Amino acid sequence: MESLKTSITLPLKADKLYKAWLTSKEHSAFTGGEAKVSSKVGGKFTAWGGYITGKNIELKANKKIVQSWRTSEFPENAPD
């Protein structure tokens, strides 16, 4: 299975980013697209009005967010 790891440094505190990424209202404001987000491991999310779907794999408060992602353009049999 292929994997992708990406990293970026942003000019804000980790707790603010963590909350923004895992709160529907703040994620929507942060990205500019409608999002429905769970803040629990195993919880599902949608972003950009359903264009992106996925689930939370691993969460460490204010430290780490690991998610599986896919878009509505992925072939049905393609891995997240």
N, CA, C and O atoms as CSV, one atom per row, in Angstrom:
chain,resi,resn,atom,element,x,y,z
A,1,MET,N,N,0.841,-1.175,0.000
A,1,MET,CA,C,0.000,0.000,0.000
A,1,MET,C,C,0.889,1.242,0.000
A,1,MET,O,O,1.857,1.323,0.756
A,2,GLU,N,N,0.557,2.187,-0.838
A,2,GLU,CA,C,1.290,3.447,-0.884
A,2,GLU,C,C,0.888,4.310,0.307
A,2,GLU,O,O,-0.218,4.194,0.836
A,3,SER,N,N,1.806,5.172,0.714
A,3,SER,CA,C,1.458,6.123,1.762
A,3,SER,C,C,2.067,7.460,1.425
A,3,SER,O,O,3.007,7.560,0.636
A,4,LEU,N,N,1.522,8.468,2.028
A,4,LEU,CA,C,1.977,9.828,1.820
A,4,LEU,C,C,2.089,10.485,3.180
A,4,LEU,O,O,1.167,10.417,3.993
A,5,LYS,N,N,3.208,11.111,3.418
A,5,LYS,CA,C,3.386,11.858,4.657
A,5,LYS,C,C,3.721,13.286,4.260
A,5,LYS,O,O,4.590,13.525,3.421
A,6,THR,N,N,3.025,14.223,4.868
A,6,THR,CA,C,3.283,15.623,4.581
A,6,THR,C,C,3.396,16.378,5.893
A,6,THR,O,O,2.838,15.972,6.912
A,7,SER,N,N,4.109,17.457,5.852
A,7,SER,CA,C,4.350,18.243,7.052
A,7,SER,C,C,4.455,19.709,6.655
A,7,SER,O,O,4.934,20.040,5.571
A,8,ILE,N,N,3.998,20.585,7.554
A,8,ILE,CA,C,4.075,22.014,7.304
A,8,ILE,C,C,4.172,22.730,8.656
A,8,ILE,O,O,3.622,22.258,9.651
A,9,THR,N,N,4.850,23.834,8.686
A,9,THR,CA,C,4.925,24.650,9.889
A,9,THR,C,C,4.042,25.875,9.679
A,9,THR,O,O,4.201,26.605,8.701
A,10,LEU,N,N,3.118,26.093,10.598
A,10,LEU,CA,C,2.190,27.219,10.497
A,10,LEU,C,C,2.426,28.181,11.660
A,10,LEU,O,O,2.822,27.758,12.746
A,11,PRO,N,N,2.185,29.465,11.437
A,11,PRO,CA,C,2.454,30.478,12.470
A,11,PRO,C,C,1.316,30.622,13.490
A,11,PRO,O,O,0.768,31.710,13.665
A,12,LEU,N,N,0.970,29.525,14.155
A,12,LEU,CA,C,-0.027,29.585,15.211
A,12,LEU,C,C,0.239,28.469,16.206
A,12,LEU,O,O,0.976,27.527,15.913
A,13,LYS,N,N,-0.356,28.578,17.371
A,13,LYS,CA,C,-0.139,27.585,18.417
A,13,LYS,C,C,-0.839,26.279,18.071
A,13,LYS,O,O,-1.904,26.268,17.454
A,14,ALA,N,N,-0.222,25.189,18.479
A,14,ALA,CA,C,-0.718,23.855,18.158
A,14,ALA,C,C,-2.151,23.637,18.638
A,14,ALA,O,O,-2.941,23.006,17.936
A,15,ASP,N,N,-2.501,24.145,19.818
A,15,ASP,CA,C,-3.859,23.931,20.325
A,15,ASP,C,C,-4.908,24.606,19.457
A,15,ASP,O,O,-6.004,24.072,19.291
A,16,LYS,N,N,-4.594,25.764,18.903
A,16,LYS,CA,C,-5.546,26.456,18.021
A,16,LYS,C,C,-5.742,25.681,16.717
A,16,LYS,O,O,-6.869,25.538,16.242
A,17,LEU,N,N,-4.661,25.188,16.146
A,17,LEU,CA,C,-4.751,24.409,14.910
A,17,LEU,C,C,-5.486,23.098,15.149
A,17,LEU,O,O,-6.344,22.715,14.354
A,18,TYR,N,N,-5.162,22.415,16.228
A,18,TYR,CA,C,-5.813,21.147,16.558
A,18,TYR,C,C,-7.321,21.348,16.660
A,18,TYR,O,O,-8.092,20.579,16.086
A,19,LYS,N,N,-7.738,22.370,17.381
A,19,LYS,CA,C,-9.167,22.662,17.545
A,19,LYS,C,C,-9.807,23.033,16.209
A,19,LYS,O,O,-10.907,22.580,15.893
A,20,ALA,N,N,-9.114,23.856,15.430
A,20,ALA,CA,C,-9.665,24.282,14.135
A,20,ALA,C,C,-9.855,23.092,13.202
A,20,ALA,O,O,-10.839,23.040,12.465
A,21,TRP,N,N,-8.937,22.147,13.222
A,21,TRP,CA,C,-9.009,21.001,12.308
A,21,TRP,C,C,-10.088,20.019,12.723
A,21,TRP,O,O,-10.654,19.329,11.875
A,22,LEU,N,N,-10.385,19.944,14.024
A,22,LEU,CA,C,-11.305,18.920,14.524
A,22,LEU,C,C,-12.622,19.472,15.045
A,22,LEU,O,O,-13.309,18.793,15.808
A,23,THR,N,N,-12.991,20.681,14.657
A,23,THR,CA,C,-14.272,21.292,15.003
A,23,THR,C,C,-14.958,21.712,13.708
A,23,THR,O,O,-14.383,22.466,12.922
A,24,SER,N,N,-16.157,21.243,13.479
A,24,SER,CA,C,-16.848,21.515,12.204
A,24,SER,C,C,-16.884,22.994,11.855
A,24,SER,O,O,-16.506,23.378,10.748
A,25,LYS,N,N,-17.332,23.826,12.783
A,25,LYS,CA,C,-17.468,25.259,12.509
A,25,LYS,C,C,-16.108,25.893,12.201
A,25,LYS,O,O,-15.973,26.650,11.239
A,26,GLU,N,N,-15.108,25.580,13.021
A,26,GLU,CA,C,-13.786,26.186,12.818
A,26,GLU,C,C,-13.081,25.624,11.582
A,26,GLU,O,O,-12.387,26.359,10.880
A,27,HIS,N,N,-13.255,24.330,11.312
A,27,HIS,CA,C,-12.656,23.743,10.101
A,27,HIS,C,C,-13.245,24.405,8.859
A,27,HIS,O,O,-12.520,24.722,7.915
A,28,SER,N,N,-14.545,24.611,8.863
A,28,SER,CA,C,-15.207,25.282,7.738
A,28,SER,C,C,-14.663,26.693,7.544
A,28,SER,O,O,-14.400,27.108,6.415
A,29,ALA,N,N,-14.495,27.426,8.631
A,29,ALA,CA,C,-13.964,28.788,8.544
A,29,ALA,C,C,-12.503,28.780,8.103
A,29,ALA,O,O,-12.087,29.636,7.322
A,30,PHE,N,N,-11.728,27.828,8.593
A,30,PHE,CA,C,-10.301,27.709,8.299
A,30,PHE,C,C,-10.052,27.405,6.821
A,30,PHE,O,O,-9.151,27.973,6.204
A,31,THR,N,N,-10.862,26.499,6.260
A,31,THR,CA,C,-10.637,26.056,4.873
A,31,THR,C,C,-11.511,26.780,3.856
A,31,THR,O,O,-11.188,26.800,2.668
A,32,GLY,N,N,-12.606,27.371,4.305
A,32,GLY,CA,C,-13.501,28.039,3.377
A,32,GLY,C,C,-14.524,27.114,2.738
A,32,GLY,O,O,-15.288,27.544,1.873
A,33,GLY,N,N,-14.552,25.849,3.151
A,33,GLY,CA,C,-15.526,24.890,2.618
A,33,GLY,C,C,-16.273,24.224,3.761
A,33,GLY,O,O,-15.720,24.034,4.844
A,34,GLU,N,N,-17.535,23.867,3.520
A,34,GLU,CA,C,-18.349,23.238,4.557
A,34,GLU,C,C,-17.715,21.933,5.033
A,34,GLU,O,O,-17.311,21.101,4.222
A,35,ALA,N,N,-17.630,21.759,6.356
A,35,ALA,CA,C,-17.059,20.549,6.944
A,35,ALA,C,C,-17.929,20.056,8.093
A,35,ALA,O,O,-18.522,20.848,8.826
A,36,LYS,N,N,-17.995,18.743,8.236
A,36,LYS,CA,C,-18.621,18.085,9.387
A,36,LYS,C,C,-17.554,17.148,9.925
A,36,LYS,O,O,-17.174,16.177,9.271
A,37,VAL,N,N,-17.076,17.451,11.129
A,37,VAL,CA,C,-15.874,16.818,11.647
A,37,VAL,C,C,-16.127,16.170,13.003
A,37,VAL,O,O,-16.800,16.741,13.861
A,38,SER,N,N,-15.580,14.971,13.185
A,38,SER,CA,C,-15.570,14.319,14.490
A,38,SER,C,C,-14.218,14.570,15.143
A,38,SER,O,O,-13.200,14.668,14.457
A,39,SER,N,N,-14.210,14.671,16.447
A,39,SER,CA,C,-12.951,14.853,17.178
A,39,SER,C,C,-12.565,13.589,17.941
A,39,SER,O,O,-11.791,13.649,18.896
A,40,LYS,N,N,-13.107,12.440,17.520
A,40,LYS,CA,C,-12.831,11.169,18.179
A,40,LYS,C,C,-12.082,10.226,17.244
A,40,LYS,O,O,-12.273,10.268,16.029
A,41,VAL,N,N,-11.224,9.370,17.815
A,41,VAL,CA,C,-10.543,8.337,17.034
A,41,VAL,C,C,-11.613,7.417,16.446
A,41,VAL,O,O,-12.519,6.979,17.154
A,42,GLY,N,N,-11.505,7.129,15.164
A,42,GLY,CA,C,-12.501,6.328,14.464
A,42,GLY,C,C,-13.656,7.151,13.924
A,42,GLY,O,O,-14.453,6.656,13.128
A,43,GLY,N,N,-13.752,8.411,14.354
A,43,GLY,CA,C,-14.823,9.295,13.894
A,43,GLY,C,C,-14.645,9.681,12.442
A,43,GLY,O,O,-13.520,9.823,11.964
A,44,LYS,N,N,-15.739,9.849,11.749
A,44,LYS,CA,C,-15.709,10.211,10.331
A,44,LYS,C,C,-15.821,11.713,10.147
A,44,LYS,O,O,-16.277,12.434,11.034
A,45,PHE,N,N,-15.395,12.172,8.973
A,45,PHE,CA,C,-15.511,13.588,8.649
A,45,PHE,C,C,-15.782,13.760,7.160
A,45,PHE,O,O,-15.494,12.882,6.346
A,46,THR,N,N,-16.342,14.911,6.832
A,46,THR,CA,C,-16.476,15.348,5.442
A,46,THR,C,C,-15.976,16.781,5.375
A,46,THR,O,O,-16.065,17.529,6.349
A,47,ALA,N,N,-15.457,17.150,4.229
A,47,ALA,CA,C,-14.988,18.522,4.020
A,47,ALA,C,C,-15.322,18.931,2.593
A,47,ALA,O,O,-15.574,18.099,1.722
A,48,TRP,N,N,-15.313,20.244,2.388
A,48,TRP,CA,C,-15.642,20.817,1.091
A,48,TRP,C,C,-16.983,20.299,0.575
A,48,TRP,O,O,-17.115,19.893,-0.580
A,49,GLY,N,N,-17.983,20.328,1.481
A,49,GLY,CA,C,-19.340,19.969,1.095
A,49,GLY,C,C,-19.493,18.513,0.687
A,49,GLY,O,O,-20.370,18.186,-0.113
A,50,GLY,N,N,-18.644,17.624,1.232
A,50,GLY,CA,C,-18.726,16.200,0.917
A,50,GLY,C,C,-17.739,15.736,-0.137
A,50,GLY,O,O,-17.649,14.539,-0.410
A,51,TYR,N,N,-16.999,16.655,-0.732
A,51,TYR,CA,C,-15.994,16.287,-1.738
A,51,TYR,C,C,-14.906,15.411,-1.114
A,51,TYR,O,O,-14.405,14.486,-1.754
A,52,ILE,N,N,-14.542,15.707,0.141
A,52,ILE,CA,C,-13.543,14.924,0.863
A,52,ILE,C,C,-14.247,14.175,1.994
A,52,ILE,O,O,-15.065,14.750,2.712
A,53,THR,N,N,-13.924,12.890,2.146
A,53,THR,CA,C,-14.415,12.093,3.263
A,53,THR,C,C,-13.254,11.336,3.879
A,53,THR,O,O,-12.224,11.122,3.239
A,54,GLY,N,N,-13.429,10.935,5.121
A,54,GLY,CA,C,-12.386,10.160,5.764
A,54,GLY,C,C,-12.717,9.868,7.200
A,54,GLY,O,O,-13.841,10.081,7.656
A,55,LYS,N,N,-11.702,9.367,7.925
A,55,LYS,CA,C,-11.890,9.104,9.347
A,55,LYS,C,C,-10.597,9.368,10.096
A,55,LYS,O,O,-9.506,9.346,9.527
A,56,ASN,N,N,-10.749,9.617,11.377
A,56,ASN,CA,C,-9.607,9.862,12.252
A,56,ASN,C,C,-8.995,8.533,12.665
A,56,ASN,O,O,-9.683,7.671,13.210
A,57,ILE,N,N,-7.709,8.369,12.407
A,57,ILE,CA,C,-6.988,7.140,12.726
A,57,ILE,C,C,-6.308,7.260,14.093
A,57,ILE,O,O,-6.407,6.359,14.925
A,58,GLU,N,N,-5.627,8.367,14.312
A,58,GLU,CA,C,-4.900,8.584,15.556
A,58,GLU,C,C,-4.965,10.060,15.921
A,58,GLU,O,O,-4.760,10.928,15.072
A,59,LEU,N,N,-5.251,10.337,17.182
A,59,LEU,CA,C,-5.309,11.712,17.674
A,59,LEU,C,C,-4.540,11.811,18.981
A,59,LEU,O,O,-4.785,11.043,19.912
A,60,LYS,N,N,-3.619,12.747,19.051
A,60,LYS,CA,C,-2.917,13.082,20.287
A,60,LYS,C,C,-3.113,14.574,20.479
A,60,LYS,O,O,-2.577,15.381,19.719
A,61,ALA,N,N,-3.868,14.934,21.479
A,61,ALA,CA,C,-4.284,16.325,21.684
A,61,ALA,C,C,-3.140,17.310,21.516
A,61,ALA,O,O,-2.106,17.222,22.179
A,62,ASN,N,N,-3.361,18.252,20.606
A,62,ASN,CA,C,-2.434,19.356,20.317
A,62,ASN,C,C,-1.073,18.898,19.791
A,62,ASN,O,O,-0.136,19.695,19.733
A,63,LYS,N,N,-0.954,17.625,19.408
A,63,LYS,CA,C,0.322,17.077,18.950
A,63,LYS,C,C,0.246,16.409,17.586
A,63,LYS,O,O,1.120,16.611,16.743
A,64,LYS,N,N,-0.798,15.612,17.366
A,64,LYS,CA,C,-0.801,14.769,16.175
A,64,LYS,C,C,-2.219,14.452,15.722
A,64,LYS,O,O,-3.092,14.145,16.533
A,65,ILE,N,N,-2.433,14.532,14.408
A,65,ILE,CA,C,-3.690,14.127,13.785
A,65,ILE,C,C,-3.323,13.234,12.604
A,65,ILE,O,O,-2.643,13.672,11.676
A,66,VAL,N,N,-3.776,11.977,12.643
A,66,VAL,CA,C,-3.576,11.054,11.526
A,66,VAL,C,C,-4.967,10.697,11.013
A,66,VAL,O,O,-5.822,10.230,11.766
A,67,GLN,N,N,-5.177,10.925,9.715
A,67,GLN,CA,C,-6.491,10.678,9.117
A,67,GLN,C,C,-6.342,9.913,7.808
A,67,GLN,O,O,-5.317,10.011,7.135
A,68,SER,N,N,-7.369,9.154,7.457
A,68,SER,CA,C,-7.478,8.611,6.102
A,68,SER,C,C,-8.371,9.580,5.326
A,68,SER,O,O,-9.334,10.125,5.864
A,69,TRP,N,N,-8.035,9.781,4.064
A,69,TRP,CA,C,-8.753,10.741,3.217
A,69,TRP,C,C,-9.058,10.121,1.872
A,69,TRP,O,O,-8.354,9.229,1.400
A,70,ARG,N,N,-10.123,10.613,1.269
A,70,ARG,CA,C,-10.401,10.316,-0.133
A,70,ARG,C,C,-11.320,11.415,-0.664
A,70,ARG,O,O,-12.007,12.082,0.109
A,71,THR,N,N,-11.330,11.595,-1.946
A,71,THR,CA,C,-12.237,12.566,-2.567
A,71,THR,C,C,-13.291,11.802,-3.367
A,71,THR,O,O,-13.161,10.599,-3.590
A,72,SER,N,N,-14.313,12.500,-3.787
A,72,SER,CA,C,-15.357,11.873,-4.596
A,72,SER,C,C,-14.828,11.463,-5.965
A,72,SER,O,O,-15.509,10.750,-6.701
A,73,GLU,N,N,-13.617,11.908,-6.315
A,73,GLU,CA,C,-13.015,11.539,-7.603
A,73,GLU,C,C,-12.205,10.244,-7.537
A,73,GLU,O,O,-11.822,9.712,-8.579
A,74,PHE,N,N,-11.937,9.726,-6.338
A,74,PHE,CA,C,-11.184,8.471,-6.217
A,74,PHE,C,C,-11.999,7.337,-6.843
A,74,PHE,O,O,-13.215,7.283,-6.659
A,75,PRO,N,N,-11.349,6.429,-7.580
A,75,PRO,CA,C,-12.055,5.231,-8.024
A,75,PRO,C,C,-12.534,4.449,-6.794
A,75,PRO,O,O,-11.876,4.468,-5.754
A,76,GLU,N,N,-13.665,3.770,-6.909
A,76,GLU,CA,C,-14.254,3.085,-5.768
A,76,GLU,C,C,-13.290,2.107,-5.095
A,76,GLU,O,O,-13.311,1.973,-3.872
A,77,ASN,N,N,-12.453,1.431,-5.863
A,77,ASN,CA,C,-11.542,0.433,-5.309
A,77,ASN,C,C,-10.190,1.000,-4.899
A,77,ASN,O,O,-9.319,0.247,-4.462
A,78,ALA,N,N,-9.994,2.315,-5.031
A,78,ALA,CA,C,-8.720,2.945,-4.647
A,78,ALA,C,C,-8.633,3.074,-3.139
A,78,ALA,O,O,-9.633,3.367,-2.484
A,79,PRO,N,N,-7.439,2.857,-2.573
A,79,PRO,CA,C,-7.303,3.040,-1.132
A,79,PRO,C,C,-7.391,4.516,-0.759
A,79,PRO,O,O,-7.145,5.393,-1.587
A,80,ASP,N,N,-7.746,4.777,0.496
A,80,ASP,CA,C,-7.765,6.150,1.009
A,80,ASP,C,C,-6.346,6.684,1.016
A,80,ASP,O,O,-6.119,7.827,1.411
